[in-house]
Short mmCIF file of N, CA and C in Angstrom, two decimals:
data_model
loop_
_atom_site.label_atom_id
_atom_site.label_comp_id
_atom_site.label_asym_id
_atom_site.label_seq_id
_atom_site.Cartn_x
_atom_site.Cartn_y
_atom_site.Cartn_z
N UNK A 210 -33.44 59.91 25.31
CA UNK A 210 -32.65 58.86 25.91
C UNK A 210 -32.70 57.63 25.00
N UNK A 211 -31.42 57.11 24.01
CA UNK A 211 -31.17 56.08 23.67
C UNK A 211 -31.66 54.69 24.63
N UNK A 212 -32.05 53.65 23.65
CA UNK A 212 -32.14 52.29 25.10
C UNK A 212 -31.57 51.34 23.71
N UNK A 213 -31.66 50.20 24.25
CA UNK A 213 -31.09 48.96 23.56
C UNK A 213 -32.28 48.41 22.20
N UNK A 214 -33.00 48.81 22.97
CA UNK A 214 -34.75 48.61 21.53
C UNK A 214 -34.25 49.33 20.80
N UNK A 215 -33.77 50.93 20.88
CA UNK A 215 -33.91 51.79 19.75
C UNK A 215 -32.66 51.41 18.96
N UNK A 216 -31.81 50.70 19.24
CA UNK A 216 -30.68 50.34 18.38
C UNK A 216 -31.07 48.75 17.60
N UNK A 217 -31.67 47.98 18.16
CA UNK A 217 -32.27 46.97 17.89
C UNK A 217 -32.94 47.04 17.12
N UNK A 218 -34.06 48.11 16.75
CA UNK A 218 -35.00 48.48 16.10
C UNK A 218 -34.45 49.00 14.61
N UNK A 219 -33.56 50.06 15.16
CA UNK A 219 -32.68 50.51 14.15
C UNK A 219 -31.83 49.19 13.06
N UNK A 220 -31.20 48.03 13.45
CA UNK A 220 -31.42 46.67 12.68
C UNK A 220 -31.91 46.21 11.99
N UNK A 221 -33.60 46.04 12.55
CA UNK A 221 -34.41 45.85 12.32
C UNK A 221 -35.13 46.18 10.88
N UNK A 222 -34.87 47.38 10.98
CA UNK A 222 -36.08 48.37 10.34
C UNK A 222 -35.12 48.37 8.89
N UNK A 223 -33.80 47.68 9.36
CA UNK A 223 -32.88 48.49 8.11
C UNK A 223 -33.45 46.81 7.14
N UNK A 224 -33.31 45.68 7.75
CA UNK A 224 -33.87 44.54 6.75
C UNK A 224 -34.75 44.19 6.55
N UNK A 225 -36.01 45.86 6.90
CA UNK A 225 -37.14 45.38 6.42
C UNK A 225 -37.97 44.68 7.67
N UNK A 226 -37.73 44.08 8.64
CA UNK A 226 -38.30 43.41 9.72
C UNK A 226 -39.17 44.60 10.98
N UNK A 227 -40.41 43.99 11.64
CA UNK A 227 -41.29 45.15 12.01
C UNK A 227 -40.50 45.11 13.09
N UNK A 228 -40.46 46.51 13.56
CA UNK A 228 -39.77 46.82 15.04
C UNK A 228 -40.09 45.99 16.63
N UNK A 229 -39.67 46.17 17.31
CA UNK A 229 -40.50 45.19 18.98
C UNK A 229 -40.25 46.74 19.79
N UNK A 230 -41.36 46.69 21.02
CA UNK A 230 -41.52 46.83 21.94
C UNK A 230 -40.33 47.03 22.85
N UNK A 231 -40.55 45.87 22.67
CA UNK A 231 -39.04 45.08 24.39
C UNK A 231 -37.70 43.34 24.16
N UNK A 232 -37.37 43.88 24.01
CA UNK A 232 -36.36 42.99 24.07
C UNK A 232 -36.66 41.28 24.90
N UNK A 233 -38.44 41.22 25.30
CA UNK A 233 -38.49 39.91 25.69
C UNK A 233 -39.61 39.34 25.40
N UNK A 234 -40.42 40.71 24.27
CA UNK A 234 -41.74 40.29 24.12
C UNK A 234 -41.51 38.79 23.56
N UNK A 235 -42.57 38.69 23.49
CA UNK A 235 -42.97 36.64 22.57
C UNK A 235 -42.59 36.88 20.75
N UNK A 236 -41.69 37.60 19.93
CA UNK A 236 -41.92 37.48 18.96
C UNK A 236 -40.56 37.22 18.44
N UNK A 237 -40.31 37.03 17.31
CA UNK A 237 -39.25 36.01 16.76
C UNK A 237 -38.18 36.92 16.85
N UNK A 238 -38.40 38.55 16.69
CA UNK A 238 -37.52 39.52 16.34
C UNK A 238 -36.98 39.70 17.19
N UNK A 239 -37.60 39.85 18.33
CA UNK A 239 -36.99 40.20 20.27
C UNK A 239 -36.70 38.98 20.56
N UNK A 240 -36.85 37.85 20.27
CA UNK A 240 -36.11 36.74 21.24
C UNK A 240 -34.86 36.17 20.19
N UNK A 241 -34.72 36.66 18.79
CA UNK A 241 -33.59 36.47 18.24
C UNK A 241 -32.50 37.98 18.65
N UNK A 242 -32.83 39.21 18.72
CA UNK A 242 -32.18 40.27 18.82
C UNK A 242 -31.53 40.24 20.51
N UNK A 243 -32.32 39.64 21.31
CA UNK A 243 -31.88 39.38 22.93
C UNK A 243 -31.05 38.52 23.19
N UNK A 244 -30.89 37.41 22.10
CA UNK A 244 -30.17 36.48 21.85
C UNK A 244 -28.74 36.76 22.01
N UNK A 245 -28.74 37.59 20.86
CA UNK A 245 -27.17 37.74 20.29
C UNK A 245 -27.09 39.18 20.29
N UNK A 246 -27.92 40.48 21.24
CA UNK A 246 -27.50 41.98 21.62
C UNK A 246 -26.12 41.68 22.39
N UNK A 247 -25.71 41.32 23.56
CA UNK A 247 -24.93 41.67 24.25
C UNK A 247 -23.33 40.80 23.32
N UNK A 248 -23.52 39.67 23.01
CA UNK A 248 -22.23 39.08 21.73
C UNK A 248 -21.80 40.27 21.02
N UNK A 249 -23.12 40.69 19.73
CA UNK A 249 -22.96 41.73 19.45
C UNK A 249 -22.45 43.17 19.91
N UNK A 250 -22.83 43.61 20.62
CA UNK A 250 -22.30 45.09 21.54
C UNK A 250 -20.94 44.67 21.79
N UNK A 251 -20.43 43.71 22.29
CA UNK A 251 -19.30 43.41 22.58
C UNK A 251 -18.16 42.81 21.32
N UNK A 252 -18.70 42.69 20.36
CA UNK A 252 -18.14 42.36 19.31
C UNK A 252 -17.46 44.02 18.65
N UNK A 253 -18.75 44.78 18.81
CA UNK A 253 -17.98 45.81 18.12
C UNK A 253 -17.41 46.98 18.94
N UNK A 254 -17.81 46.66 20.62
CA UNK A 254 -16.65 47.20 21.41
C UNK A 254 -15.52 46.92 21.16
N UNK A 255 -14.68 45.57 20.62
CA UNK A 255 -13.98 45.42 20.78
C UNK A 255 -12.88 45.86 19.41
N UNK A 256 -13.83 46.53 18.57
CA UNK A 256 -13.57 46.74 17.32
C UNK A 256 -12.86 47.89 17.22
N UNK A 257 -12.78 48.98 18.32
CA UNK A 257 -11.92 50.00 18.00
C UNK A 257 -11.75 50.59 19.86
N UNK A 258 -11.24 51.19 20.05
CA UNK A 258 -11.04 51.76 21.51
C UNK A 258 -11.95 52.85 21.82
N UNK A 259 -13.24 52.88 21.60
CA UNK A 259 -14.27 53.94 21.63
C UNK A 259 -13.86 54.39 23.12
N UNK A 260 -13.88 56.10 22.71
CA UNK A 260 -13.41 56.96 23.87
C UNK A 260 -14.42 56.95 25.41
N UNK A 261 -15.97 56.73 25.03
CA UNK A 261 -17.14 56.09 26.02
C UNK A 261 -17.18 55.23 26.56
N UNK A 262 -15.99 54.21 26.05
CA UNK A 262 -15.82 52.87 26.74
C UNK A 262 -14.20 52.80 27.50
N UNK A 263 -13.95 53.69 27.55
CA UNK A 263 -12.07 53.24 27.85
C UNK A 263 -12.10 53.24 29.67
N UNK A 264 -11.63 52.50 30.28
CA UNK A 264 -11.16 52.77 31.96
C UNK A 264 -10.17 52.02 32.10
N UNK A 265 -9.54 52.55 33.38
CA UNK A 265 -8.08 52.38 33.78
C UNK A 265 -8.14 51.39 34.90
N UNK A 266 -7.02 51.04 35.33
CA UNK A 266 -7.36 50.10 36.70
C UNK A 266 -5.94 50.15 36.56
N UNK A 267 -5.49 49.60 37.97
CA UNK A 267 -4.38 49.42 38.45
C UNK A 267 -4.41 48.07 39.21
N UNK A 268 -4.61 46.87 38.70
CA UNK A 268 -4.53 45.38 39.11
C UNK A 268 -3.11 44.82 39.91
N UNK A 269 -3.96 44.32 40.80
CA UNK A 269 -2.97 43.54 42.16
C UNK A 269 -2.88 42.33 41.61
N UNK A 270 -1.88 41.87 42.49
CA UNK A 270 -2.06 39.76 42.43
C UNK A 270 -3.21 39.11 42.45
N UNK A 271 -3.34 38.17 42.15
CA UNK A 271 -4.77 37.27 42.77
C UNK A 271 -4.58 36.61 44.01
N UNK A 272 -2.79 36.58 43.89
CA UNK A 272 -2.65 35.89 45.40
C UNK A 272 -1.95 33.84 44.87
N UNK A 273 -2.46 33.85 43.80
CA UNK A 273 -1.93 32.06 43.51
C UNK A 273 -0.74 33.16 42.24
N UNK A 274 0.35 32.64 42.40
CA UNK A 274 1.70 32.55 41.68
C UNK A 274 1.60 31.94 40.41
N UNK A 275 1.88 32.20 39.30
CA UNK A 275 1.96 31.71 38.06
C UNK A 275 2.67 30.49 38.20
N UNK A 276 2.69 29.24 37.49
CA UNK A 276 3.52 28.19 37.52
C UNK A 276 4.75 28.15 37.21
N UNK A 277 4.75 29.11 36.02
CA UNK A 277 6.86 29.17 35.60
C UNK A 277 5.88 30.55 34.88
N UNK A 278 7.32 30.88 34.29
CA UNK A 278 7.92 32.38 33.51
C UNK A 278 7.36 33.33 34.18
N UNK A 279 6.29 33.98 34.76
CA UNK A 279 5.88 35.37 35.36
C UNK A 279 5.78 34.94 36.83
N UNK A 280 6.24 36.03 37.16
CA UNK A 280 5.98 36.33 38.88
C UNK A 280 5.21 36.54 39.43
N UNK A 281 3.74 37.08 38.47
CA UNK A 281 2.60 37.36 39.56
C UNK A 281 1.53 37.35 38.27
N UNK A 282 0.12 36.53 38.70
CA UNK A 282 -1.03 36.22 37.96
C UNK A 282 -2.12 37.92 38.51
N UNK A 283 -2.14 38.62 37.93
CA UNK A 283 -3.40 39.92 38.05
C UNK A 283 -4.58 39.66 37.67
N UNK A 284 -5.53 39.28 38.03
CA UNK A 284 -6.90 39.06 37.92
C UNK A 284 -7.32 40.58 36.72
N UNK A 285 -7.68 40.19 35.56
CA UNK A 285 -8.50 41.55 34.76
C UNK A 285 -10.14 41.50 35.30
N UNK A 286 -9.93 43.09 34.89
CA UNK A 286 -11.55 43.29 35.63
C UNK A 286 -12.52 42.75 34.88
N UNK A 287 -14.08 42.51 35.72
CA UNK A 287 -15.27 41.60 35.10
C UNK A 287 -15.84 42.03 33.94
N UNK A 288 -15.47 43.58 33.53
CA UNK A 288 -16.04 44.64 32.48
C UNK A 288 -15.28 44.32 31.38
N UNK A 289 -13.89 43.94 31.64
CA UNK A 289 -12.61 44.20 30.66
C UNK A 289 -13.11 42.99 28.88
N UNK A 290 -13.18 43.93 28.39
CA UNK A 290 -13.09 43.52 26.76
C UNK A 290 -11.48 43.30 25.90
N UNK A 291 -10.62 44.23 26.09
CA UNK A 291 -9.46 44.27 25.46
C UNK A 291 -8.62 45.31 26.13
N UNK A 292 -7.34 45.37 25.82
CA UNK A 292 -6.16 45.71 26.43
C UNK A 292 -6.20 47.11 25.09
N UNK A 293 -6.28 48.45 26.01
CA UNK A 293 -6.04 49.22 24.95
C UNK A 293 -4.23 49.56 24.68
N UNK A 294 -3.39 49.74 23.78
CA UNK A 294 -2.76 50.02 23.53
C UNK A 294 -1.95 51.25 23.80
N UNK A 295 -0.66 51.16 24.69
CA UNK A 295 -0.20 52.95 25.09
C UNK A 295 1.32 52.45 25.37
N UNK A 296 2.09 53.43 24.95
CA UNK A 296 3.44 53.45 24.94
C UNK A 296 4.02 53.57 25.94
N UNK A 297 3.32 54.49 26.80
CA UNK A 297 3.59 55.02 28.19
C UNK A 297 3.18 53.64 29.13
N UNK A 298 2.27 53.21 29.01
CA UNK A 298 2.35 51.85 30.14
C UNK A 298 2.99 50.80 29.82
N UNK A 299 3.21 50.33 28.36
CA UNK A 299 4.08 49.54 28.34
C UNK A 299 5.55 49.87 28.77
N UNK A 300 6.06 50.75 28.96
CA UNK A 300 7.70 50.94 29.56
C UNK A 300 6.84 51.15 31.02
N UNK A 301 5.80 51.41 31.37
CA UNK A 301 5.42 51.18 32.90
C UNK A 301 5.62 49.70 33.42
N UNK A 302 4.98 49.32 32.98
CA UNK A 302 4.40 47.78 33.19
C UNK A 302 5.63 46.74 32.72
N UNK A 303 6.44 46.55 31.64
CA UNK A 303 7.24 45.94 31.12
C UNK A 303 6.78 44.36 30.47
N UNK A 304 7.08 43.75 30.19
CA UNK A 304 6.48 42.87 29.08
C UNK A 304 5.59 41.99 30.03
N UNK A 305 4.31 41.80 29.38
CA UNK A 305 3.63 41.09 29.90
C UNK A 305 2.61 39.80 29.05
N UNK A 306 1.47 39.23 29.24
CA UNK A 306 0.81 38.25 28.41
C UNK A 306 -0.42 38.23 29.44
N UNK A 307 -2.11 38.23 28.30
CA UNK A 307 -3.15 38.42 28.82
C UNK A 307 -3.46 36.87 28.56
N UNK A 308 -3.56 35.99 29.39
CA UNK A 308 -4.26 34.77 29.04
C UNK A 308 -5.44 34.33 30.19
N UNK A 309 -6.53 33.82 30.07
CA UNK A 309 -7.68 33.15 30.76
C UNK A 309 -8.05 33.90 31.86
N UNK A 310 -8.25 35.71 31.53
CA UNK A 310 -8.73 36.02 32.63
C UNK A 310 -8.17 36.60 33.13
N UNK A 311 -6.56 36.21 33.22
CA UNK A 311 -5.54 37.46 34.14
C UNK A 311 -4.41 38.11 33.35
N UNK A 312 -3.62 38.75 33.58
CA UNK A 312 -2.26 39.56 32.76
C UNK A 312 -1.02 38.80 33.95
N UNK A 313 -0.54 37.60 33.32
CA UNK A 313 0.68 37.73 33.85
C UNK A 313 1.90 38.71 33.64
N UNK A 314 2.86 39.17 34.57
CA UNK A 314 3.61 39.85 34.61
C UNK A 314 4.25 39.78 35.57
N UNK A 315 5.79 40.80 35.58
CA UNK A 315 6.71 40.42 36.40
C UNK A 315 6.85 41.50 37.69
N UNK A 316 5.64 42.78 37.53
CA UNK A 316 5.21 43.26 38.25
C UNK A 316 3.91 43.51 39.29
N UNK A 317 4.39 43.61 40.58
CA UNK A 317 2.82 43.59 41.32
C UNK A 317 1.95 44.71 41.30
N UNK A 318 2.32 45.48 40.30
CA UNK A 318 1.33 46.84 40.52
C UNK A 318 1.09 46.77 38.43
N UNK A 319 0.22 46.40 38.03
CA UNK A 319 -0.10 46.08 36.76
C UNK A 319 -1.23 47.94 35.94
N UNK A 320 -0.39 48.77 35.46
CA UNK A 320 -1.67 49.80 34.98
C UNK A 320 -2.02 49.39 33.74
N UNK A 321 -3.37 49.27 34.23
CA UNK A 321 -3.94 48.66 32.75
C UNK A 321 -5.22 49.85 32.11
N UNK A 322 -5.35 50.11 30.86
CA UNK A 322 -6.31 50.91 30.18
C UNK A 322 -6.71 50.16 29.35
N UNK A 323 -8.15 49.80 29.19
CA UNK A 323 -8.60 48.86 28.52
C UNK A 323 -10.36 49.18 27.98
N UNK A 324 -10.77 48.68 27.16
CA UNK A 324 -11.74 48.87 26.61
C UNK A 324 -12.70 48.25 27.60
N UNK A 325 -13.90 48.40 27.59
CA UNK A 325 -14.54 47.69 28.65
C UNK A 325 -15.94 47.73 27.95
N UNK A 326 -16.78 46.46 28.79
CA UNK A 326 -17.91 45.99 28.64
C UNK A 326 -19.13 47.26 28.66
N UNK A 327 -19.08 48.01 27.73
CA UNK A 327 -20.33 49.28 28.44
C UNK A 327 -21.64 48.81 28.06
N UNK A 328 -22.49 49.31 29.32
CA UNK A 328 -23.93 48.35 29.26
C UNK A 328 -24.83 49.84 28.89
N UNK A 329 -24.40 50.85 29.57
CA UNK A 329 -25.19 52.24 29.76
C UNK A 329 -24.92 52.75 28.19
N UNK A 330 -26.27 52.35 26.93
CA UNK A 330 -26.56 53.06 25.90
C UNK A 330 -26.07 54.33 26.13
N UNK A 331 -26.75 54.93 27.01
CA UNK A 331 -26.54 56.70 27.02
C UNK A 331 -25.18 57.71 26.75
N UNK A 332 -24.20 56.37 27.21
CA UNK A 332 -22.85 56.65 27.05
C UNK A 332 -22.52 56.81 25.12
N UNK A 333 -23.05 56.28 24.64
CA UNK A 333 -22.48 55.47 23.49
C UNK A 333 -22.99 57.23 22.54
N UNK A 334 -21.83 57.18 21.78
CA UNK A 334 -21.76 58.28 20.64
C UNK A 334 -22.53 57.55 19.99
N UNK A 335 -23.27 58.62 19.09
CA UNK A 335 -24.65 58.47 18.33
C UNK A 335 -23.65 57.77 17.06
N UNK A 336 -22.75 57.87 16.48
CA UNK A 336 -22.27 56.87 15.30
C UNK A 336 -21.95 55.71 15.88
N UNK A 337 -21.63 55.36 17.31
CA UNK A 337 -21.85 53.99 17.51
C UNK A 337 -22.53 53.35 17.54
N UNK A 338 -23.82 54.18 18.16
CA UNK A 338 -25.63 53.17 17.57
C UNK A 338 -25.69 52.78 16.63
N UNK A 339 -25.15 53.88 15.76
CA UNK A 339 -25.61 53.11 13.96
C UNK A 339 -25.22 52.48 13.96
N UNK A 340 -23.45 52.01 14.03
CA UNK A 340 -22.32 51.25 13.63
C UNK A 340 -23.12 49.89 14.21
N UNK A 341 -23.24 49.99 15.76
CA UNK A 341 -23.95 48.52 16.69
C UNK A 341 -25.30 48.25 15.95
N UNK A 342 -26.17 49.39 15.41
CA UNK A 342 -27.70 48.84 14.70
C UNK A 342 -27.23 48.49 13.43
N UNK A 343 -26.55 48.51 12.54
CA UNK A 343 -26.51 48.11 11.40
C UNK A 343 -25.48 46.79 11.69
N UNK A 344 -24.72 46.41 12.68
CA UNK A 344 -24.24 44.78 12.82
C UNK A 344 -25.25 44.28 13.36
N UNK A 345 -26.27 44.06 14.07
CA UNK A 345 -27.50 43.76 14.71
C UNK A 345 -28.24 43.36 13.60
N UNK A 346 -28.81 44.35 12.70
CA UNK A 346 -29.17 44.07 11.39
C UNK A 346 -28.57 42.98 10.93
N UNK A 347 -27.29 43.05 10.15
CA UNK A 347 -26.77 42.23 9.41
C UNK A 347 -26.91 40.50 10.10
N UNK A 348 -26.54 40.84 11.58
CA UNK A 348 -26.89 39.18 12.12
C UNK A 348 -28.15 38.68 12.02
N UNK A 349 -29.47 39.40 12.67
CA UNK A 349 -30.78 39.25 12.38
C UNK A 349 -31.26 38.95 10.99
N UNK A 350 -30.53 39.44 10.23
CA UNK A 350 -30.57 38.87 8.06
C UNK A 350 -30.65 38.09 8.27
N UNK A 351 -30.02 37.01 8.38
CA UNK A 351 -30.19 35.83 8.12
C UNK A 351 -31.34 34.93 9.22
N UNK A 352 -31.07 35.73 10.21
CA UNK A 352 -31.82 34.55 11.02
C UNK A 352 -33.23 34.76 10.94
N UNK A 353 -33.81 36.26 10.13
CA UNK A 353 -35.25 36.19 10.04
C UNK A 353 -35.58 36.09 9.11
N UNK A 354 -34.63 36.08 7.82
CA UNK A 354 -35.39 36.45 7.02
C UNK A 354 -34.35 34.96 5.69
N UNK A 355 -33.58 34.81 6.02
CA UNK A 355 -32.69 33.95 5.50
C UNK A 355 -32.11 34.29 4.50
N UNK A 356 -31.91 35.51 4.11
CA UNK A 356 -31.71 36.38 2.91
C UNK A 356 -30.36 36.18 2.98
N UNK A 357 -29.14 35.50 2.13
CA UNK A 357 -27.80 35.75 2.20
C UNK A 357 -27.36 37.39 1.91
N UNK A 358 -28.03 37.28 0.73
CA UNK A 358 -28.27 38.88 0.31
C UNK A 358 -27.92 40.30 1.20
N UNK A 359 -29.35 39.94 1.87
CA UNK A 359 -29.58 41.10 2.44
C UNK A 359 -28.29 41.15 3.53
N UNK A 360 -27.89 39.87 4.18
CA UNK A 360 -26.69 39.92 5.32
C UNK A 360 -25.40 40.57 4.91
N UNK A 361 -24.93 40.39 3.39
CA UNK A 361 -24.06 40.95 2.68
C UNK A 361 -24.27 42.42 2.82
N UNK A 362 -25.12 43.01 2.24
CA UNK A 362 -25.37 44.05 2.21
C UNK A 362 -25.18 44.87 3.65
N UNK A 363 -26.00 44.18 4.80
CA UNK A 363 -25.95 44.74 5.87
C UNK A 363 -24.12 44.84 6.45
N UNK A 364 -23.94 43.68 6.17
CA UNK A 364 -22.63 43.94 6.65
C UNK A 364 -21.81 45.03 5.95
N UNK A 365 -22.09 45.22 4.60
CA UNK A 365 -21.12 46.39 4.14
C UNK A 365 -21.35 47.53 4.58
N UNK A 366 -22.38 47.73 5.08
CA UNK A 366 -23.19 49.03 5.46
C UNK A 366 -22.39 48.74 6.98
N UNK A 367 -22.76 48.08 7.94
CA UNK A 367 -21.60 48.12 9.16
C UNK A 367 -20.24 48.31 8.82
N UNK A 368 -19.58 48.22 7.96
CA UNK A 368 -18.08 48.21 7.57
C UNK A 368 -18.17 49.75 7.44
N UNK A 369 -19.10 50.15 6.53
CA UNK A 369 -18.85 51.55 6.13
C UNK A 369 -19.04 52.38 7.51
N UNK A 370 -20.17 52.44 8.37
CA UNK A 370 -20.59 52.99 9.45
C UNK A 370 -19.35 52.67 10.67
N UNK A 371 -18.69 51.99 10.69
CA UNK A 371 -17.96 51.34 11.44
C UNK A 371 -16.82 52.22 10.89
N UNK A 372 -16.31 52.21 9.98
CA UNK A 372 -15.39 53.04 9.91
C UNK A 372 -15.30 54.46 9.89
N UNK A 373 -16.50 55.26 9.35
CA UNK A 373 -16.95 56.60 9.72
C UNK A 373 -16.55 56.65 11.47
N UNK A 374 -17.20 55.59 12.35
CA UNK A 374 -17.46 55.87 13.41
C UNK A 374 -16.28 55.76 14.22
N UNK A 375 -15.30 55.29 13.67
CA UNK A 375 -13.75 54.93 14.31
C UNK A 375 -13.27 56.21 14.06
N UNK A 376 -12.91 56.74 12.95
CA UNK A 376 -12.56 58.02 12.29
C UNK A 376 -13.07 59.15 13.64
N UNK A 377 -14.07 58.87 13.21
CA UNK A 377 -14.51 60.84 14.28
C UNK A 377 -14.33 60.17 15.75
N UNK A 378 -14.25 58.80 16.23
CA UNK A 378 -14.25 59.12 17.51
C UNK A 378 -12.40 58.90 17.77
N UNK A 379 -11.62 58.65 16.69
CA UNK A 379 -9.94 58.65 17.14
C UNK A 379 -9.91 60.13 16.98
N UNK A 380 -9.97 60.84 16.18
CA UNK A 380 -9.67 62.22 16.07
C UNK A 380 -9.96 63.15 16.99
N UNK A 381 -10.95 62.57 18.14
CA UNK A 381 -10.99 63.05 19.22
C UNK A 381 -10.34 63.81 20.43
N UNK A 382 -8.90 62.60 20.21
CA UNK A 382 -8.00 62.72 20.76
C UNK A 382 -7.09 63.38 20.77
N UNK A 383 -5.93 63.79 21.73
CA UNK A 383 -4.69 63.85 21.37
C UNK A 383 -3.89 62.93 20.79
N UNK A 384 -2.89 62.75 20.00
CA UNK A 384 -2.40 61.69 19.51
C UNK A 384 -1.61 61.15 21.22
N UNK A 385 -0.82 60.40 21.21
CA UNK A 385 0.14 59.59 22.51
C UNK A 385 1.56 59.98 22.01
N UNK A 386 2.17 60.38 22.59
CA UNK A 386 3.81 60.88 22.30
C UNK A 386 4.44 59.60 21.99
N UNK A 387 5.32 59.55 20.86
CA UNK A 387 6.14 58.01 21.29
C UNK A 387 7.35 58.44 21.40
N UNK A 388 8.18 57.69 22.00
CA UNK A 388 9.80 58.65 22.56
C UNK A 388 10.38 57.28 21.29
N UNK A 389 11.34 58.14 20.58
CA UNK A 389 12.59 57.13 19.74
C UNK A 389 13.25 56.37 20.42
N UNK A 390 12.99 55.19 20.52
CA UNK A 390 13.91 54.31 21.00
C UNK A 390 15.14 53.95 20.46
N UNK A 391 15.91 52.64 20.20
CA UNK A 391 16.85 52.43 19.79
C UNK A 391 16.74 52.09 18.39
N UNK A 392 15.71 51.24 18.45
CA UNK A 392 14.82 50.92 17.02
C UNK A 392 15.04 52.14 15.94
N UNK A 393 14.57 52.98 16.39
CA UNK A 393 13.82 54.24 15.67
C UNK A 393 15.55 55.02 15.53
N UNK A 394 15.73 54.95 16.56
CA UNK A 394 17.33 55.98 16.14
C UNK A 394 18.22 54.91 15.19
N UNK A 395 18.12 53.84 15.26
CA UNK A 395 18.90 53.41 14.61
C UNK A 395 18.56 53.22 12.96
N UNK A 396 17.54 53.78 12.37
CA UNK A 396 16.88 53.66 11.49
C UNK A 396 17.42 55.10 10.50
N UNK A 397 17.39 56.09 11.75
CA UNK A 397 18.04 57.54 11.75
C UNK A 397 19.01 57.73 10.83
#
């Protein structure tokens, strides 16, 4: 069973810094890594549409009316990170705008698929640990050790892992059908 230490650790260990326990012991490594874990995790959730993190919802009104241009303010859920991308809900849904929290739109039944806040490690594909322990790393560079260096480095090593880890988890999929629109036929 993965936990949040062993990815932390995994950071850690990559700039050289001694591993922790727990995420609250008294030492510089756990109260800088507790700091900025959940920024982090959510930074690189938001970095690709990982298939462990995706859920759907179907959002109502909030009930208060937008001031001008949309007809109805939808509250997004407390988990929601980003709006995943699909062809099929956008001709569902019809044009809309995510600002401060809600999706205005001109419909009251809003389907939304979106990346979301995942807290449960266990979920997370083993190339996303790396991808999340080696940005963990790269932030912790500097702040323990002040190494510009080493932060460079770490970060290229997240770029590389990060993109391995996008790769095998899109290919996962089926691709999404896109139907030719007018655009596309007229290109024909």
């Amino acid at each position: 069973m993965a936990s949040e230490v062993e990815i932390v650790n995994r950071g850690l260990l990559a700039i050289g810094a001694n591993a922790v326990l727990n995420l609250t012991e008294n030492s510089i490594a756990a109260v800088a890594a507790n700091r900025i874990y959940a920024d982090v995790r959510d930074a690189v959730l938001s970095a690709h549409t990982w298939n462990f993190a995706i859920k759907r919802a179907i959002l109502a009104p909030s009930g208060t009316e937008p001031l001008f241009e949309w007809s109805y303010k939808l509250p997004l859920p407390a988990d929601f990170i980003r709006i995943v991308p699909s062809y099929y809900l956008e001709k569902l849904n019809g044009p809309h705008k995510e600002e401060g929290g809600y999706i205005f739109a001109d419909t009251n039944a809003f389907y939304l698929k979106y990346v979301c806040r995942e807290t449960n490690v266990n979920l997370y594909s083993p190339l996303f640990k790396e991808t999340l322990g080696a940005r963990i790393g790269a932030e912790l560079a500097i702040i323990l050790s002040n190494d510009k260096n080493m932060e460079a480095k770490q970060l290229k090593i997240y770029g590389e892992k990060l993109k391995e880890a996008r790769f095998v988890d899109a290919v996962q999929d089926t691709p999404e059908d896109v139907e030719a629109d007018e655009w596309i036929m007229a290109r024909a």
